[in-house]
DNA sequence: GGGAGATTGTAGGACGTCCTAGGAATGGCG
DNA sequence: CGCCATTCCTAGGACGTCCTACAATCTCCC
């Protein structure tokens, strides 16, 4: 006996308990949480054979895009929108794996530069190829839906203070 | 000096590095992850004064909806789509807080029933009221966008194997 | 110079999630 | 009747996230 959609069921409960004005918002929040969970699982499964998690992959990816193959810890945190201590622990693991090394900037010795090693550079390219093939090129919606959904998520981000380009939707 | 939208920037990098077919999918995944993070932060901020997290709130909410005010651990896990061990640790904390108690079902002594206490029942109603007022009734999109976004997230869930009602969109 | 205040990063702790392993209770099958 | 596969739950560990300190370093201004 298969259960019904838990989110649709929760929405019905919300209405029958006298919270109709909040029911759609509840369903939206719950749907986004669940969609993120499913996408995250696919991404993690793809990265696992490479010994990476998404958090660590994102750091390698940013470093590989940068000119110097290195970046201050604080800049990683602000670009990835995570707490500084999360960056510290992720970079510590990447350093243990030999994918990144820490350098202290001479002109300002407070700054720690996370710098990609040759091994890190090779790994991030292989991992990116797999992610593109196994997740990003077929995320589970058709091209129109992908564009619409991305635009709606951007609008949501914008109302929460994120800097967002292109909400108007050309 | 404000940075540009990190997701739009990543999408541009994807295209210029020769991965145009994956760029939109990457942007979608990243947008969903970020939107979830923002909504999750608002929800957690609302629940914190009540001494709850979203994970524990969801358990209390399900129990309060159920007839007996109780439910097997395994059912909580399947409804919430989380690992059984996550349920164990959340219920353990709720028990410490005096919001839930564990009962063993007599007819099948393998089953542990998580059962709402009077304190838990009161708390979940107060927490729900705050969530409805502070998050769910104004999730950050207008009514049309909320409906569209929920429908797209449902389609995404459906392609990943979730049981989903109402994808067709009346 | 030299101290006050900012900025940058790390340490330690709480919590949630997953995984693997394993202990109890049930139910079926020889 | 008794053994075993299944089901249900918990224990312990890895990882990511946040928070509150705190240490090191830089900057500014007296």
Tab-separated table of N, CA, C and O (backbone and C1' of nucleotides) in Angstrom, chain B residues 37 41 72-74 84-85 88 102 110-112, chain D residues 5-13 17-19:
chain	number	residue	atom	x	y	z
B	37	UNK	N	18.520	26.701	1.497
B	37	UNK	CA	19.314	27.218	2.608
B	37	UNK	C	18.665	28.455	3.221
B	37	UNK	O	18.547	28.573	4.450
B	41	UNK	N	16.955	28.686	6.944
B	41	UNK	CA	17.410	29.654	7.946
B	41	UNK	C	16.230	30.382	8.587
B	41	UNK	O	16.207	30.575	9.803
B	72	UNK	N	4.797	4.757	15.041
B	72	UNK	CA	6.052	4.002	15.110
B	72	UNK	C	7.218	4.821	14.549
B	72	UNK	O	7.030	5.604	13.604
B	73	UNK	N	8.378	4.599	15.100
B	73	UNK	CA	9.586	5.274	14.636
B	73	UNK	C	9.754	5.100	13.132
B	73	UNK	O	10.087	6.030	12.412
B	74	UNK	N	9.538	3.895	12.662
B	74	UNK	CA	9.771	3.602	11.247
B	74	UNK	C	8.839	4.416	10.352
B	74	UNK	O	9.220	4.854	9.271
B	84	UNK	N	16.536	6.122	9.322
B	84	UNK	CA	16.005	5.688	10.618
B	84	UNK	C	16.839	6.220	11.781
B	84	UNK	O	16.305	6.573	12.830
B	85	UNK	N	18.142	6.308	11.568
B	85	UNK	CA	18.983	6.775	12.670
B	85	UNK	C	18.754	8.259	12.965
B	85	UNK	O	18.952	8.695	14.093
B	88	UNK	N	15.837	8.275	15.313
B	88	UNK	CA	16.258	7.873	16.655
B	88	UNK	C	16.841	9.043	17.426
B	88	UNK	O	16.467	9.313	18.568
B	102	UNK	N	8.524	7.452	24.702
B	102	UNK	CA	8.589	6.221	23.918
B	102	UNK	C	7.782	5.135	24.600
B	102	UNK	O	7.949	4.888	25.795
B	110	UNK	N	8.751	-5.308	18.869
B	110	UNK	CA	9.870	-4.674	18.167
B	110	UNK	C	9.611	-3.187	17.954
B	110	UNK	O	10.543	-2.389	17.832
B	111	UNK	N	8.331	-2.832	17.896
B	111	UNK	CA	7.951	-1.476	17.492
B	111	UNK	C	7.990	-0.508	18.671
B	111	UNK	O	7.419	-0.775	19.719
B	112	UNK	N	8.658	0.637	18.484
B	112	UNK	CA	8.648	1.714	19.465
B	112	UNK	C	7.735	2.814	18.957
B	112	UNK	O	7.881	3.284	17.827
D	5	DA	P	19.217	-17.414	7.225
D	5	DA	O5'	18.260	-16.420	6.420
D	5	DA	C5'	17.104	-16.948	5.787
D	5	DA	C4'	15.975	-15.935	5.838
D	5	DA	C3'	16.404	-14.511	5.494
D	5	DA	O3'	15.427	-13.939	4.643
D	5	DA	C1'	15.411	-14.543	7.640
D	6	DT	P	15.600	-12.453	4.068
D	6	DT	O5'	14.636	-11.629	5.026
D	6	DT	C5'	13.351	-12.171	5.312
D	6	DT	C4'	12.613	-11.245	6.251
D	6	DT	C3'	12.881	-9.755	6.026
D	6	DT	O3'	11.636	-9.083	5.917
D	6	DT	C1'	13.177	-10.305	8.308
D	7	DT	P	11.550	-7.530	5.583
D	7	DT	O5'	11.279	-6.889	7.017
D	7	DT	C5'	10.222	-7.418	7.798
D	7	DT	C4'	10.223	-6.749	9.160
D	7	DT	C3'	10.460	-5.236	9.101
D	7	DT	O3'	9.457	-4.601	9.877
D	7	DT	C1'	11.946	-6.238	10.641
D	8	DC	P	9.323	-2.993	9.908
D	8	DC	O5'	10.061	-2.626	11.264
D	8	DC	C5'	9.526	-3.107	12.494
D	8	DC	C4'	10.431	-2.679	13.621
D	8	DC	C3'	10.831	-1.199	13.556
D	8	DC	O3'	10.363	-0.550	14.726
D	8	DC	C1'	12.710	-2.611	13.966
D	9	DC	P	10.510	1.061	14.830
D	9	DC	O5'	11.901	1.196	15.578
D	9	DC	C5'	12.012	0.671	16.908
D	9	DC	C4'	13.476	0.561	17.307
D	9	DC	C3'	14.231	1.877	17.394
D	9	DC	O3'	14.357	2.246	18.774
D	9	DC	C1'	15.551	0.088	16.478
D	10	DT	P	15.199	3.547	19.167
D	10	DT	O5'	16.706	3.010	19.322
D	10	DT	C5'	16.950	1.919	20.191
D	10	DT	C4'	18.444	1.647	20.278
D	10	DT	C3'	19.308	2.876	20.540
D	10	DT	O3'	20.331	2.495	21.449
D	10	DT	C1'	20.031	1.818	18.577
D	11	DA	P	21.289	3.577	22.114
D	11	DA	O5'	22.733	3.165	21.547
D	11	DA	C5'	23.152	1.807	21.621
D	11	DA	C4'	24.562	1.686	21.056
D	11	DA	C3'	25.450	2.906	21.293
D	11	DA	O3'	26.772	2.465	21.570
D	11	DA	C1'	25.225	2.520	18.965
D	12	DG	P	27.901	3.477	22.070
D	12	DG	O5'	28.769	3.730	20.747
D	12	DG	C5'	29.255	2.605	20.008
D	12	DG	C4'	29.999	3.088	18.782
D	12	DG	C3'	30.757	4.398	18.970
D	12	DG	O3'	31.974	4.320	18.244
D	12	DG	C1'	29.250	4.642	17.204
D	13	DG	P	33.097	5.474	18.340
D	13	DG	O5'	33.264	5.940	16.822
D	13	DG	C5'	33.363	4.961	15.783
D	13	DG	C4'	33.215	5.636	14.434
D	13	DG	C3'	33.901	7.005	14.341
D	13	DG	O3'	34.574	7.113	13.094
D	13	DG	C1'	31.651	7.208	13.726
D	17	DT	P	28.916	22.643	4.441
D	17	DT	O5'	28.150	23.301	5.670
D	17	DT	C5'	26.734	23.185	5.760
D	17	DT	C4'	26.281	23.669	7.120
D	17	DT	C3'	26.948	24.968	7.548
D	17	DT	O3'	26.147	26.083	7.213
D	17	DT	C1'	26.771	23.395	9.348
D	18	DC	P	26.636	27.550	7.577
D	18	DC	O5'	26.284	27.757	9.122
D	18	DC	C5'	24.925	27.748	9.551
D	18	DC	C4'	24.908	27.714	11.079
D	18	DC	C3'	25.612	28.917	11.706
D	18	DC	O3'	24.654	29.826	12.240
D	18	DC	C1'	26.313	26.857	12.730
D	19	DC	P	25.175	31.221	12.844
D	19	DC	O5'	25.661	30.854	14.320
D	19	DC	C5'	24.809	30.140	15.201
D	19	DC	C4'	25.487	30.030	16.563
D	19	DC	C3'	26.236	31.302	16.957
D	19	DC	O3'	25.745	31.829	18.178
D	19	DC	C1'	27.689	29.406	17.105
